[in-house]
Rosetta silent file (secondary structure, phi, psi, omega in degrees, C-alpha in Angstrom):
SEQUENCE: MKYHKNFQRFKPQTLTITKTLLKDWGTSSEETKWLKMNQWLSEAAQLYEIVRPNLAKDANAGYGFYNRPKHKIYLSRPSVTTLLHEFRHSLQNHHKAQGFSGDWNDAEHDARGWSLSLYFKVAPQSFKRLANNGSILFVSPNDLTEG
SCORE:     score description
SCORE:     0.000 S_00000001
   1 L     0.000   82.396 -169.126  119.633  122.272  143.402 S_00000001
   2 L   -63.557   85.381 -155.724  121.341  120.527  145.531 S_00000001
   3 L   -80.015   -9.284 -177.197  119.495  117.382  145.294 S_00000001
   4 L   -68.304  -49.975 -177.793  122.200  115.402  147.280 S_00000001
   5 L  -101.722   68.299 -168.335  121.297  117.223  150.265 S_00000001
   6 L  -101.692  -54.146 -171.143  117.488  117.940  150.312 S_00000001
   7 L  -124.669  120.080  178.571  117.348  115.093  153.188 S_00000001
   8 L   -57.240  -57.446 -171.310  119.968  114.730  155.759 S_00000001
   9 L  -102.731  132.548 -174.308  118.385  111.566  158.230 S_00000001
  10 L  -135.336  149.198  158.100  118.093  108.031  156.918 S_00000001
  11 L   -69.969 -169.637 -160.014  117.311  105.056  159.151 S_00000001
  12 L   -82.807  -42.992 -178.664  120.333  103.354  160.074 S_00000001
  13 L   -77.856   -8.114  157.853  119.160  100.116  158.111 S_00000001
  14 L   -52.186  -42.285  175.301  118.757  101.965  155.265 S_00000001
  15 H   -65.463  -19.994 -138.673  122.253  103.258  155.291 S_00000001
  16 H  -121.052   -3.604 -151.896  123.294  100.036  155.985 S_00000001
  17 H   -97.754  -11.155 -175.185  121.209   97.463  153.317 S_00000001
  18 H   -92.772  -56.474  170.140  122.098  100.304  150.777 S_00000001
  19 L   -60.476   32.737  171.238  125.981  100.283  151.013 S_00000001
  20 L  -127.024   28.427 -157.490  125.815   96.500  150.914 S_00000001
  21 L  -106.422  -32.369 -164.745  123.829   96.977  147.909 S_00000001
  22 L   -92.478   17.125  176.318  126.799   99.855  146.536 S_00000001
  23 L  -140.564  147.557 -138.501  129.541   97.630  147.071 S_00000001
  24 L    55.769    6.898  179.066  131.820   96.099  144.402 S_00000001
  25 H   -25.818  -80.755  117.285  128.709   97.693  142.719 S_00000001
  26 H    55.810  -69.451 -168.699  131.344   98.525  140.369 S_00000001
  27 H  -141.433   44.840 -143.398  133.157   95.479  138.963 S_00000001
  28 L  -129.275  154.117  165.215  129.892   93.678  139.388 S_00000001
  29 L   -60.091   95.554 -166.876  128.139   91.653  136.576 S_00000001
  30 L   -51.654   11.368 -160.335  125.066   93.114  135.204 S_00000001
  31 L  -121.213  -35.053  167.481  123.480   89.817  135.770 S_00000001
  32 L   -84.752  -43.021  170.898  124.681   90.075  139.403 S_00000001
  33 L   -58.545  -10.976  177.198  123.473   94.116  139.754 S_00000001
  34 L  -100.470  -12.398 -158.269  120.052   92.529  139.396 S_00000001
  35 H  -113.538  -38.888  149.335  120.154   90.223  141.769 S_00000001
  36 H   -38.258  -65.190  167.688  121.045   92.951  144.095 S_00000001
  37 H   -47.844  -64.758  175.292  119.134   95.707  143.083 S_00000001
  38 H   -73.660    1.894 -176.089  116.393   92.935  144.076 S_00000001
  39 H   -73.429  -51.231  156.257  117.736   91.882  147.155 S_00000001
  40 H   -34.302 -100.411 -178.379  117.407   95.752  148.201 S_00000001
  41 H    -5.366  -83.810 -164.109  114.509   95.817  147.037 S_00000001
  42 H   -95.572   24.358  172.398  112.887   93.655  149.092 S_00000001
  43 H   -91.492  -18.810  151.452  114.899   94.122  152.149 S_00000001
  44 H   -26.641  -72.361  152.421  113.644   97.557  151.819 S_00000001
  45 H   -23.927  -66.560  164.022  110.706   96.581  151.378 S_00000001
  46 H   -58.589  -65.435 -135.158  110.170   94.659  154.858 S_00000001
  47 H   -88.498  -28.278  144.210  111.861   97.619  156.804 S_00000001
  48 L   -59.157  -13.849 -170.530  109.805  100.131  155.278 S_00000001
  49 L    76.563   27.286 -179.380  106.443   98.018  155.938 S_00000001
  50 L  -103.430  142.300 -171.098  105.644   97.731  152.581 S_00000001
  51 L   -76.505  166.568 -163.370  104.524   95.065  150.276 S_00000001
  52 L   -55.496  145.284  168.690  107.879   94.624  147.679 S_00000001
  53 L   -96.719  120.253 -178.376  107.437   96.508  144.521 S_00000001
  54 E   -35.588  132.206 -177.857  108.198   93.721  141.612 S_00000001
  55 E  -106.737  135.623  163.601  111.865   95.029  139.069 S_00000001
  56 L   -95.820  148.366  127.727  111.222   94.655  135.683 S_00000001
  57 L  -117.191  165.518 -153.226  113.639   95.216  132.685 S_00000001
  58 L  -166.193  110.232  170.831  112.263   97.009  130.027 S_00000001
  59 L   -41.577  -53.507  -89.023  114.009   97.571  126.742 S_00000001
  60 L  -148.717    0.023 -179.325  112.054  100.304  126.371 S_00000001
  61 L  -105.507   38.445  162.434  112.206  102.281  130.360 S_00000001
  62 L    31.976 -109.956 -165.348  114.096  105.123  129.211 S_00000001
  63 L   -95.223  -14.380 -169.997  115.968  105.623  132.372 S_00000001
  64 L   123.549 -157.422 -158.400  112.653  103.950  134.388 S_00000001
  65 E   161.005  108.839  153.974  109.709  104.287  135.603 S_00000001
  66 E   -86.802  129.369  159.585  107.281  103.107  138.689 S_00000001
  67 L  -110.947  114.172 -174.706  104.013  102.179  137.173 S_00000001
  68 L   -54.574 -121.271 -160.851  101.404  102.670  140.931 S_00000001
  69 L    15.565  -85.565  172.756   98.877  100.029  139.396 S_00000001
  70 L   -95.735   26.521  171.890  101.016   97.727  139.713 S_00000001
  71 L    29.476   86.587  179.313  103.586   98.361  142.068 S_00000001
  72 E  -157.035  130.352  177.008  106.011   97.436  139.414 S_00000001
  73 E  -115.107  169.361 -160.459  109.405   99.145  138.807 S_00000001
  74 E  -145.541  151.338  171.620  110.849   99.104  135.215 S_00000001
  75 L   175.036  146.921 -141.417  114.394   99.775  133.831 S_00000001
  76 L   -96.882  -46.030  144.015  115.866   99.344  130.745 S_00000001
  77 L   -99.764  179.550 -163.362  119.360   98.935  132.845 S_00000001
  78 L   -59.703  118.687  161.231  120.941   97.600  136.135 S_00000001
  79 L  -173.308  122.104 -171.448  121.354  101.406  138.156 S_00000001
  80 H   -28.015  -67.017  172.549  121.341  102.278  141.730 S_00000001
  81 H   -33.015  -26.022 -137.547  120.346  105.976  141.510 S_00000001
  82 H  -122.761  -19.001  167.020  117.203  105.481  139.396 S_00000001
  83 H   -55.453  -80.675 -126.183  116.463  101.773  141.574 S_00000001
  84 H  -104.902   -2.521  173.332  116.625  103.888  144.968 S_00000001
  85 H  -101.902  -20.176  168.109  114.445  107.063  143.113 S_00000001
  86 H  -115.773   11.470  163.250  111.794  104.665  142.210 S_00000001
  87 L   -56.645  -38.789  175.532  111.419  102.848  145.103 S_00000001
  88 H   -34.897  -58.467 -175.219  111.141  106.718  146.288 S_00000001
  89 H   -96.081   18.139  146.885  107.930  106.506  144.924 S_00000001
  90 H   -65.367  -70.792 -169.909  106.444  103.673  145.907 S_00000001
  91 H   -63.456  -12.716  178.315  106.899  104.445  149.157 S_00000001
  92 H   -81.566  -21.836  177.498  104.881  107.790  148.252 S_00000001
  93 H   -97.246   -1.176  159.379  102.061  105.704  146.517 S_00000001
  94 H  -136.025   26.738  159.815  101.515  104.140  149.962 S_00000001
  95 H    73.554    4.506  178.745  101.919  107.217  152.541 S_00000001
  96 L   -95.278   12.102  169.693  105.123  105.914  153.864 S_00000001
  97 L   -96.092   35.238  159.610  107.659  108.725  152.790 S_00000001
  98 L    68.301   74.572  173.784  108.711  110.579  155.244 S_00000001
  99 L   126.815  -57.755 -170.778  109.293  114.226  154.333 S_00000001
 100 L   -64.143  136.823 -173.052  107.043  114.022  151.358 S_00000001
 101 L   -92.640   -2.964  172.556  104.004  116.629  151.299 S_00000001
 102 L    83.606    5.488 -152.957  102.142  114.520  149.772 S_00000001
 103 L  -105.258  152.958 -159.596  101.484  116.967  146.946 S_00000001
 104 L   -88.308  -20.993 -166.922  102.173  114.756  143.558 S_00000001
 105 L   -75.942   14.006 -132.231  103.171  117.830  141.803 S_00000001
 106 L  -120.492  -65.831 -125.295  105.794  117.817  145.074 S_00000001
 107 L   -69.933 -105.324 -169.747  107.124  113.492  143.766 S_00000001
 108 L    12.464  -69.220 -164.387  109.585  114.180  141.528 S_00000001
 109 H   -63.939  -38.832  166.548  111.469  116.499  143.349 S_00000001
 110 H    -1.172  -89.010 -171.251  111.047  114.236  146.340 S_00000001
 111 H   -38.324  -45.950 -176.810  112.169  111.479  144.837 S_00000001
 112 H   -71.249  -43.052 -165.527  115.383  113.086  143.531 S_00000001
 113 H   -83.440  -33.113  144.959  116.547  114.900  146.677 S_00000001
 114 H    -5.572  -79.690  154.245  115.588  111.023  148.428 S_00000001
 115 H   -62.727  -63.094 -123.656  117.441  109.445  146.431 S_00000001
 116 H   -94.068  -48.062 -144.760  120.593  110.967  145.014 S_00000001
 117 H   -92.508    7.481 -117.405  121.303  112.288  148.954 S_00000001
 118 H  -134.373  -85.992  153.567  120.201  108.576  150.412 S_00000001
 119 H    -6.786  -75.095 -160.767  123.672  108.068  147.562 S_00000001
 120 H   -67.284  -39.684 -178.452  125.475  110.585  148.512 S_00000001
 121 H   -64.321   -4.754 -160.628  125.161  109.770  152.194 S_00000001
 122 H  -111.506  -40.105 -178.970  126.297  105.829  151.842 S_00000001
 123 L  -108.111   38.378 -175.558  129.063  106.413  149.001 S_00000001
 124 H   -46.623  -39.314  178.116  129.950  110.298  148.970 S_00000001
 125 H   -43.588  -95.303 -170.166  133.976  109.493  147.175 S_00000001
 126 H  -123.842   62.095  161.307  132.257  107.787  144.954 S_00000001
 127 H   -64.294  -43.121  175.823  128.763  109.605  144.216 S_00000001
 128 H   -65.343  -70.888  172.383  131.085  112.959  144.061 S_00000001
 129 H   -49.026  -38.034 -172.961  133.754  110.871  141.038 S_00000001
 130 H   -87.297  -56.549  145.963  130.103  110.277  139.319 S_00000001
 131 H    -5.111  -87.558 -158.349  128.578  113.666  139.733 S_00000001
 132 H   -84.051    7.288  133.271  131.294  115.492  138.234 S_00000001
 133 H   -72.621  -12.596  175.908  131.431  112.750  135.330 S_00000001
 134 L    90.320   12.852 -159.722  128.294  113.924  134.836 S_00000001
 135 L   -71.003  -43.911 -163.730  127.158  110.372  135.370 S_00000001
 136 L   -97.601  124.834 -176.523  124.354  111.633  138.337 S_00000001
 137 L   -98.392  110.505  164.078  121.113  113.261  136.396 S_00000001
 138 L   107.698   -0.072 -179.498  119.793  116.604  138.419 S_00000001
 139 L  -118.817   99.245  138.332  124.036  117.105  139.941 S_00000001
 140 L   -93.148  156.071  177.562  126.589  119.169  138.748 S_00000001
 141 H    17.523  -76.064  145.605  129.770  119.832  139.389 S_00000001
 142 H   -38.585  -21.205 -150.965  128.866  123.085  140.660 S_00000001
 143 H  -122.822  -35.723  178.545  126.295  121.766  143.131 S_00000001
 144 H   -69.831  -35.334  167.509  129.034  119.846  145.144 S_00000001
 145 L   -48.899  168.411 -170.497  130.789  122.636  146.442 S_00000001
 146 L   -53.288  175.549  159.784  130.520  123.791  149.667 S_00000001
 147 L    94.153    0.000    0.000  127.607  126.750  150.813 S_00000001
């Protein structure tokens, strides 16, 4: 499935703040990455008119998860794709996820599509390089071919 092609339209401000998040990501320290993710969450929450989800570092979080009752995103390490994915769950939870059917059986597919499409839209070359290296879950090199 070509998750990175599921969503084509984003608010221009979403693209801008995500470009800022990704700027110098590869050379940033872990501390800086956490600061950048917190800044992105603040701006995204304001943009989508929701209460900002808290972000917590948790070594036991696996790739990461969104805790609906606590309105909190847990990540074991800084990850742009996981941050975007878990933020989409927050939008779903607050009924602000445009294009989401509301069917919680589809919530994971929706979050994958939104987060990976956003990353691809903002930084297609970086996305392709990471996907070709196997560093982006649910996207294979074959998914990157046109058609």
